[in-house]
Structures are given as C-alpha cells and as structure tokens.
PDB file of C-alpha atoms in Angstrom:
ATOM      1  CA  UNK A   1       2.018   5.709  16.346  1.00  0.00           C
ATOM      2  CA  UNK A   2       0.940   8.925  15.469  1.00  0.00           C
ATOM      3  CA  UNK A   3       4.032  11.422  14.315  1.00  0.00           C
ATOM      4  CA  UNK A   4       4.368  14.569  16.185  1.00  0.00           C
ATOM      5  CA  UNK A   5       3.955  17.771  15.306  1.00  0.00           C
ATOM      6  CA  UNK A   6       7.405  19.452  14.001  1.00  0.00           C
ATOM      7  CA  UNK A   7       8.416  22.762  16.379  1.00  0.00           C
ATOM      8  CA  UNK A   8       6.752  25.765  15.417  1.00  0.00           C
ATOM      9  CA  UNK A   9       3.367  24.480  14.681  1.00  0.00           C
ATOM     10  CA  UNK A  10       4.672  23.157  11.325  1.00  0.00           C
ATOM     11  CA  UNK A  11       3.557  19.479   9.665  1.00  0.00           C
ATOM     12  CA  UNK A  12       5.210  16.448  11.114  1.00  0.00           C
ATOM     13  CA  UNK A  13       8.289  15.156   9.757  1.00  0.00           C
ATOM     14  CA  UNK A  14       7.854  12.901   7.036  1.00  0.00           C
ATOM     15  CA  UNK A  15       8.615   8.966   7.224  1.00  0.00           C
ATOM     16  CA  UNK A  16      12.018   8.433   7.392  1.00  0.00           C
ATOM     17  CA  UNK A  17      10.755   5.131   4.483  1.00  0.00           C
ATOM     18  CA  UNK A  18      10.214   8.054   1.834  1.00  0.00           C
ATOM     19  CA  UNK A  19      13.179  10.348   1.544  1.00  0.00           C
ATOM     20  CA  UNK A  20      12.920  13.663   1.387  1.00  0.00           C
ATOM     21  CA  UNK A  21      14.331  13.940  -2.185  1.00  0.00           C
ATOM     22  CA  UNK A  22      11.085  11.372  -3.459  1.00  0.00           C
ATOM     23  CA  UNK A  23       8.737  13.507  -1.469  1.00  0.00           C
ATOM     24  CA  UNK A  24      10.374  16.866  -3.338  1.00  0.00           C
ATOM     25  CA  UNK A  25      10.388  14.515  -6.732  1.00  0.00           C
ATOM     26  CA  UNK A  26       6.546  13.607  -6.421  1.00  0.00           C
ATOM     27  CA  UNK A  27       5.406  16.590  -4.821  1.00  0.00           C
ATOM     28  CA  UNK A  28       6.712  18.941  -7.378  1.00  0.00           C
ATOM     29  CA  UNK A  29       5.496  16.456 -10.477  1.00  0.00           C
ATOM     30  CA  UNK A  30       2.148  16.960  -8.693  1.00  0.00           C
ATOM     31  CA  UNK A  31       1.925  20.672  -8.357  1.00  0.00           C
ATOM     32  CA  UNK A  32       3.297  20.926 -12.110  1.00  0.00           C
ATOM     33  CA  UNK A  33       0.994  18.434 -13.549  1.00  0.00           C
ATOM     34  CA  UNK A  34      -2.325  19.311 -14.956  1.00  0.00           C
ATOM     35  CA  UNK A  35      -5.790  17.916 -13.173  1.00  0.00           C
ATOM     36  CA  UNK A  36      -5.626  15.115 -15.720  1.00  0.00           C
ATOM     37  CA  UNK A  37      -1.698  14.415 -15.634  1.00  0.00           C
ATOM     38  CA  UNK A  38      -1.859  14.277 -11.541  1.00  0.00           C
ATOM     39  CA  UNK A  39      -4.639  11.964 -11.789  1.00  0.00           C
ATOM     40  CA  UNK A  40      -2.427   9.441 -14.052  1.00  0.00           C
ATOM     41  CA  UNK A  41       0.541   9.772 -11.476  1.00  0.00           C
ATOM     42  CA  UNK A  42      -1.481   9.478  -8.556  1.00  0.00           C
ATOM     43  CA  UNK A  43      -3.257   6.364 -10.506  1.00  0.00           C
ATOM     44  CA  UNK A  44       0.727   5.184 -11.090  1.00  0.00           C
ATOM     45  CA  UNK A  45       1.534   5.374  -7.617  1.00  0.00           C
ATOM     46  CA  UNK A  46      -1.311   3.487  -6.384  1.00  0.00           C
ATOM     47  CA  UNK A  47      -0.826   0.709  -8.653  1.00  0.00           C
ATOM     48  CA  UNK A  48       1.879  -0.168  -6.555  1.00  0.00           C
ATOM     49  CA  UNK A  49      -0.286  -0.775  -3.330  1.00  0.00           C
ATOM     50  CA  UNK A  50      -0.052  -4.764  -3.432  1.00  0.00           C
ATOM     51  CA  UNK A  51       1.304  -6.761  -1.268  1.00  0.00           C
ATOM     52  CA  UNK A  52       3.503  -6.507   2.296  1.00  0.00           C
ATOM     53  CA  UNK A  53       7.012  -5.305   1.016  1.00  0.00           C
ATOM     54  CA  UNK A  54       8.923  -2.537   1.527  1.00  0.00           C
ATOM     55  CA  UNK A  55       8.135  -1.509  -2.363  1.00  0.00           C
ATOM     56  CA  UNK A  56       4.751  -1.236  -1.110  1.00  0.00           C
ATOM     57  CA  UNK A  57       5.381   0.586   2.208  1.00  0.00           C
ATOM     58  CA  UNK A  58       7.559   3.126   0.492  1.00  0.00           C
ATOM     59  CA  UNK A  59       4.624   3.927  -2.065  1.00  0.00           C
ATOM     60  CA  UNK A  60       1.774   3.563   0.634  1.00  0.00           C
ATOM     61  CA  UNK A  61       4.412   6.465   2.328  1.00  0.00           C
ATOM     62  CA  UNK A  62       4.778   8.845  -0.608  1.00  0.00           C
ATOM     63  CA  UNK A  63       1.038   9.105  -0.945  1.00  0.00           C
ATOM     64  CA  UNK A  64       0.184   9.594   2.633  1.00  0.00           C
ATOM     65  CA  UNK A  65       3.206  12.048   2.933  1.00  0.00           C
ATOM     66  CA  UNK A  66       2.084  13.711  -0.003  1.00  0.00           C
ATOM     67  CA  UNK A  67      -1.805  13.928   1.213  1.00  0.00           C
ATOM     68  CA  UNK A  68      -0.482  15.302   5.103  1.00  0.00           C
ATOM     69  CA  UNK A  69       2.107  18.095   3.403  1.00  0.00           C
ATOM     70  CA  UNK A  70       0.441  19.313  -0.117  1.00  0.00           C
ATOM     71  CA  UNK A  71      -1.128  22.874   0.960  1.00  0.00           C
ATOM     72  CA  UNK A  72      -3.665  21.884  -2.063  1.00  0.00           C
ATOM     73  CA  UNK A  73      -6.626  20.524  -0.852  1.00  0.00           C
ATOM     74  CA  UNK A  74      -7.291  19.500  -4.743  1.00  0.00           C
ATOM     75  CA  UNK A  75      -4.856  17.255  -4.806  1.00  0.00           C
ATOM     76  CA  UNK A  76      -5.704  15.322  -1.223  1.00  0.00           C
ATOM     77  CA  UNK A  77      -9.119  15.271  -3.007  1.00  0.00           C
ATOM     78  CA  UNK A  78      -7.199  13.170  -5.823  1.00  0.00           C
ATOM     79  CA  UNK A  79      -5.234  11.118  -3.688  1.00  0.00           C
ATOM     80  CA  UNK A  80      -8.551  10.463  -1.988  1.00  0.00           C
ATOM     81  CA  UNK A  81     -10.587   9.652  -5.014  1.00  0.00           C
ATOM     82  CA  UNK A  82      -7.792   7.215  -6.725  1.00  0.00           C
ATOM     83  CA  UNK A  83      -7.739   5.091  -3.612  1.00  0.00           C
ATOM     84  CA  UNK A  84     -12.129   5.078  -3.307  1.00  0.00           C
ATOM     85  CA  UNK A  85     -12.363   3.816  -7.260  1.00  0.00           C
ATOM     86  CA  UNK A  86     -10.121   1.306  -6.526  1.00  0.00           C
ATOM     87  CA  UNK A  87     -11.936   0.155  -3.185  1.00  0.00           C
ATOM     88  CA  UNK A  88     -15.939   0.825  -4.441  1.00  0.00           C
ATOM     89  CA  UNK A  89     -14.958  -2.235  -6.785  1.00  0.00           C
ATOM     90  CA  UNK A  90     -15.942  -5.786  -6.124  1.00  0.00           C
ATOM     91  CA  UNK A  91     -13.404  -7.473  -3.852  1.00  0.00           C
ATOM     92  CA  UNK A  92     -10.391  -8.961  -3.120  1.00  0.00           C
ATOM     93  CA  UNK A  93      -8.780  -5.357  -2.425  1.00  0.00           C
ATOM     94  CA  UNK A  94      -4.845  -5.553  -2.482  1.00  0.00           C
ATOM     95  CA  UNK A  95      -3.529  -5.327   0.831  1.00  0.00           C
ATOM     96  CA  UNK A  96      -1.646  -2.219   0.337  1.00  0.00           C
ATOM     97  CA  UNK A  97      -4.127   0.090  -0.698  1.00  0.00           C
ATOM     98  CA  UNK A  98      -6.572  -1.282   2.004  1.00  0.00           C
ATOM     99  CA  UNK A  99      -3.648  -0.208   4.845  1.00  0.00           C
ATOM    100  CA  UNK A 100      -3.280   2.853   3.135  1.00  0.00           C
ATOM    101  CA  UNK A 101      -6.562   4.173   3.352  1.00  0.00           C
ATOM    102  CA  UNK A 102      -7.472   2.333   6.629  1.00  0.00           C
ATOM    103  CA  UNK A 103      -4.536   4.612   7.640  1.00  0.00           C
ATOM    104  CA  UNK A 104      -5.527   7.351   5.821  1.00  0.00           C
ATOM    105  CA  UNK A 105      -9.080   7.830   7.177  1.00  0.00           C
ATOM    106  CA  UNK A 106      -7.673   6.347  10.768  1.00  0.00           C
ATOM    107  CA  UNK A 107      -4.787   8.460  11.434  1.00  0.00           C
ATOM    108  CA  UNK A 108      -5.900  11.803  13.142  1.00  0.00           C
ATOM    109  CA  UNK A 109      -2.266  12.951  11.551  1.00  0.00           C
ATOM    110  CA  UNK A 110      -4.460  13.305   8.025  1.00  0.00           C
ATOM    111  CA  UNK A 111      -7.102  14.513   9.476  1.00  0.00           C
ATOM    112  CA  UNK A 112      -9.222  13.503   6.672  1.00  0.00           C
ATOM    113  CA  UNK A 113     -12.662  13.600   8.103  1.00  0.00           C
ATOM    114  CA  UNK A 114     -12.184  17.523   8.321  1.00  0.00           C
ATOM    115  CA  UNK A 115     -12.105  18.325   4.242  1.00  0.00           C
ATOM    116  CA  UNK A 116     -14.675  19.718   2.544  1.00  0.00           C
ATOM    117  CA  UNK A 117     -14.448  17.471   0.092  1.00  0.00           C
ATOM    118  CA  UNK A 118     -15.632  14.639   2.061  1.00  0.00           C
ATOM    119  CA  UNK A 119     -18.960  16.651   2.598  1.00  0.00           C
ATOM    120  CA  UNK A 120     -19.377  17.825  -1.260  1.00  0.00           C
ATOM    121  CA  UNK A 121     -23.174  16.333  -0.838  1.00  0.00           C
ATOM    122  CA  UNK A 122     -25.186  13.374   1.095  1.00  0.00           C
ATOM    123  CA  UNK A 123     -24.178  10.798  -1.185  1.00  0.00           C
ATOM    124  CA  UNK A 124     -20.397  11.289  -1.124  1.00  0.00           C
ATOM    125  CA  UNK A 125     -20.028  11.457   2.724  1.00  0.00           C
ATOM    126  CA  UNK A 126     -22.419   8.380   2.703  1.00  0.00           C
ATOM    127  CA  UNK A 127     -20.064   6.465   0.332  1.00  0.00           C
ATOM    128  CA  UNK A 128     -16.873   7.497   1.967  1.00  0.00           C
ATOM    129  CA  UNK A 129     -18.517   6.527   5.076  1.00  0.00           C
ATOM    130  CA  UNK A 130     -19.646   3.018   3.315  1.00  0.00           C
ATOM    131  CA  UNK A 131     -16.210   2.069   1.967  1.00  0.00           C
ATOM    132  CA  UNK A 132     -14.743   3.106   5.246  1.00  0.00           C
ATOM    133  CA  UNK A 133     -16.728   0.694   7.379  1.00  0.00           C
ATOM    134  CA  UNK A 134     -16.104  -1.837   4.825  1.00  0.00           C
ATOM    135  CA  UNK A 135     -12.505  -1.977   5.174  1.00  0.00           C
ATOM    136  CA  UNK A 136     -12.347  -1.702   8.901  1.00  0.00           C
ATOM    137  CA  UNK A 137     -15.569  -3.471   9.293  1.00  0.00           C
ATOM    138  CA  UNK A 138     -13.785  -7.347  10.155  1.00  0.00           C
ATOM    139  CA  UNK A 139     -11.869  -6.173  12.627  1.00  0.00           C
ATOM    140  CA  UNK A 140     -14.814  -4.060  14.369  1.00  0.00           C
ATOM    141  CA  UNK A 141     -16.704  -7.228  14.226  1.00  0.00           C
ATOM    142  CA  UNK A 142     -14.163  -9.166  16.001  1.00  0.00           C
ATOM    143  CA  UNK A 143     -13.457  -6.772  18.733  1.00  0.00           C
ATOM    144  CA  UNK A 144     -17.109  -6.718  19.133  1.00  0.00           C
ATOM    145  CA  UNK A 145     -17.136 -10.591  19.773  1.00  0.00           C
ATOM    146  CA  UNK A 146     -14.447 -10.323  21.627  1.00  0.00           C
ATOM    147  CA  UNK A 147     -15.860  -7.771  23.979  1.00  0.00           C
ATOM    148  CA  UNK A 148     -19.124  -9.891  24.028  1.00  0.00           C
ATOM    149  CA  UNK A 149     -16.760 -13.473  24.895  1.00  0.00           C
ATOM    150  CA  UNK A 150     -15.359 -11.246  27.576  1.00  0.00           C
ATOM    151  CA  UNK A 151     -18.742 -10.104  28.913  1.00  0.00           C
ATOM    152  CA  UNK A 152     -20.515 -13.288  29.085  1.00  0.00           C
ATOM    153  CA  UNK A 153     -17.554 -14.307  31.240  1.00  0.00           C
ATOM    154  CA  UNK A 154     -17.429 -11.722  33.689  1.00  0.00           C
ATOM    155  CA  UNK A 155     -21.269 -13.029  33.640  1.00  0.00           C
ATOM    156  CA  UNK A 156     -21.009 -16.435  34.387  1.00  0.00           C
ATOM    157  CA  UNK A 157     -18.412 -15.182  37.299  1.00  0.00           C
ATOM    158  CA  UNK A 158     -16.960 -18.473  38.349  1.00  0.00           C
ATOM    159  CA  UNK A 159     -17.601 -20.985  35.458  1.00  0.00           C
ATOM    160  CA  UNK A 160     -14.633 -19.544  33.634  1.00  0.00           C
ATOM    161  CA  UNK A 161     -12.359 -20.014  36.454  1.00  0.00           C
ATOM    162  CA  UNK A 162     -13.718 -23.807  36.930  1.00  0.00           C
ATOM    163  CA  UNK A 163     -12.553 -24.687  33.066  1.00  0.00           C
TER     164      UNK A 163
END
C-alpha cells in the first residue's frame, strides 16, 4: 500500500523496516561520497538484494527510502542505474532486486517515470521500458490468461455452470 503523504506537503514517512538512524547513516555517506564512491556503496547495498529475508527487505528499504527522500536527482539516477546493470544481464535475477525495482518503477510513491533521467535519449527510455516489461512481464501474461479463461466463460454462458 502506497504510504501517505506526511502533513505539510512533505515526503512520506519512511518504512518503519529502515530506521531513521540507517536512513541518516546512508543518506549522509551518499551526499559525502564522490560520483565514483556513491556508485561503490550503492553497488554494496544492492548486493544484498537476494533472497526473501528480512536482511533483504531492510536493504530493498534503505534504497527505495533513499531514492523517495534524496533532493538529488543524481543520485536516484545511481540508484536507478545500479539496479538496470544488474537486471540488463542474462537471467536468473535475485529475487530481491527484481521486487525492488518492480516496486520502484510500480509505486507512484517514487514516481520514477517523471525524471529526466529516464528520458536522457530514445534508447534509454526504450531500455528502461524493456527491462521493465521484462520483470513484470509473467505476471501481465497471466492476468491476461486469466482475463481471457474468464471471458470465454462468460461466453459459453451456461457450460461453466453445467461442470
């Protein structure tokens, strides 16, 4: 569910998984850090996007909590690009950073579509837009078959009530 909005138009509250003192911890590493030095501790971070455990959860946390409260939209553009080279590679993705980004792009709390840097040029929006509809693209496919199953039953009126 998405969070709301804290009084006075500020960002939401973060998730009570990621204290505040982490958030102050990573977020102040990451405005101190060079380009280069935020790119290793974003890299750090995500290598802990595995499997379903609250390790994982409280990572998956501190990066989206850092992407929806970091004024610097260089450093959502990092958080972005970390997760994308780790997803543009040949598969099996680990399950963390797939429901991180899922949630990332998903979410209309990160709002993510709306950065510029997702429109730097053709091909970037195309591959964001590629990687994105490859992670979500299963479970598109099965609604889809679902809807269909539920169609061609509403179809047949009565020969689903007879089996």
């Amino acid at each position: 569910a998405a969070a709301a909005a804290a009084p006075g138009g500020g960002s939401p509250p973060p998730d009570p998984a990621v204290g505040p003192s982490a958030i102050a911890l990573f977020a102040g590493l990451a405005s101190e850090m060079d380009p280069a030095g935020r790119y290793l501790l974003l890299n750090a971070v995500a290598n802990q996007l595995r499997f379903p455990n609250s390790h994982t959860h409280f990572f998956s946390m501190a990066l989206l909590t850092l992407f929806v409260e970091s004024p610097a939209e260089s450093l959502k553009e990092q958080i972005a690009r970390v997760l994308l080279e780790r997803l543009i590679v040949n598969r099996p993705h680990p399950w963390g950073l797939l429901v991180t980004f899922i949630e990332l792009i998903k979410n209309p709390r990160y709002s993510f579509w709306k950065y510029d840097f997702t429109r730097y040029s053709p091909d970037i929006e195309r591959l964001l837009k590629s990687v994105a509809s490859s992670c979500m693209g299963p479970a598109k496919d099965a609604d889809a078959a679902a809807a269909a199953a539920v169609a061609a039953a509403a179809g047949a009126g009565g020969a689903v009530r007879a089996m």
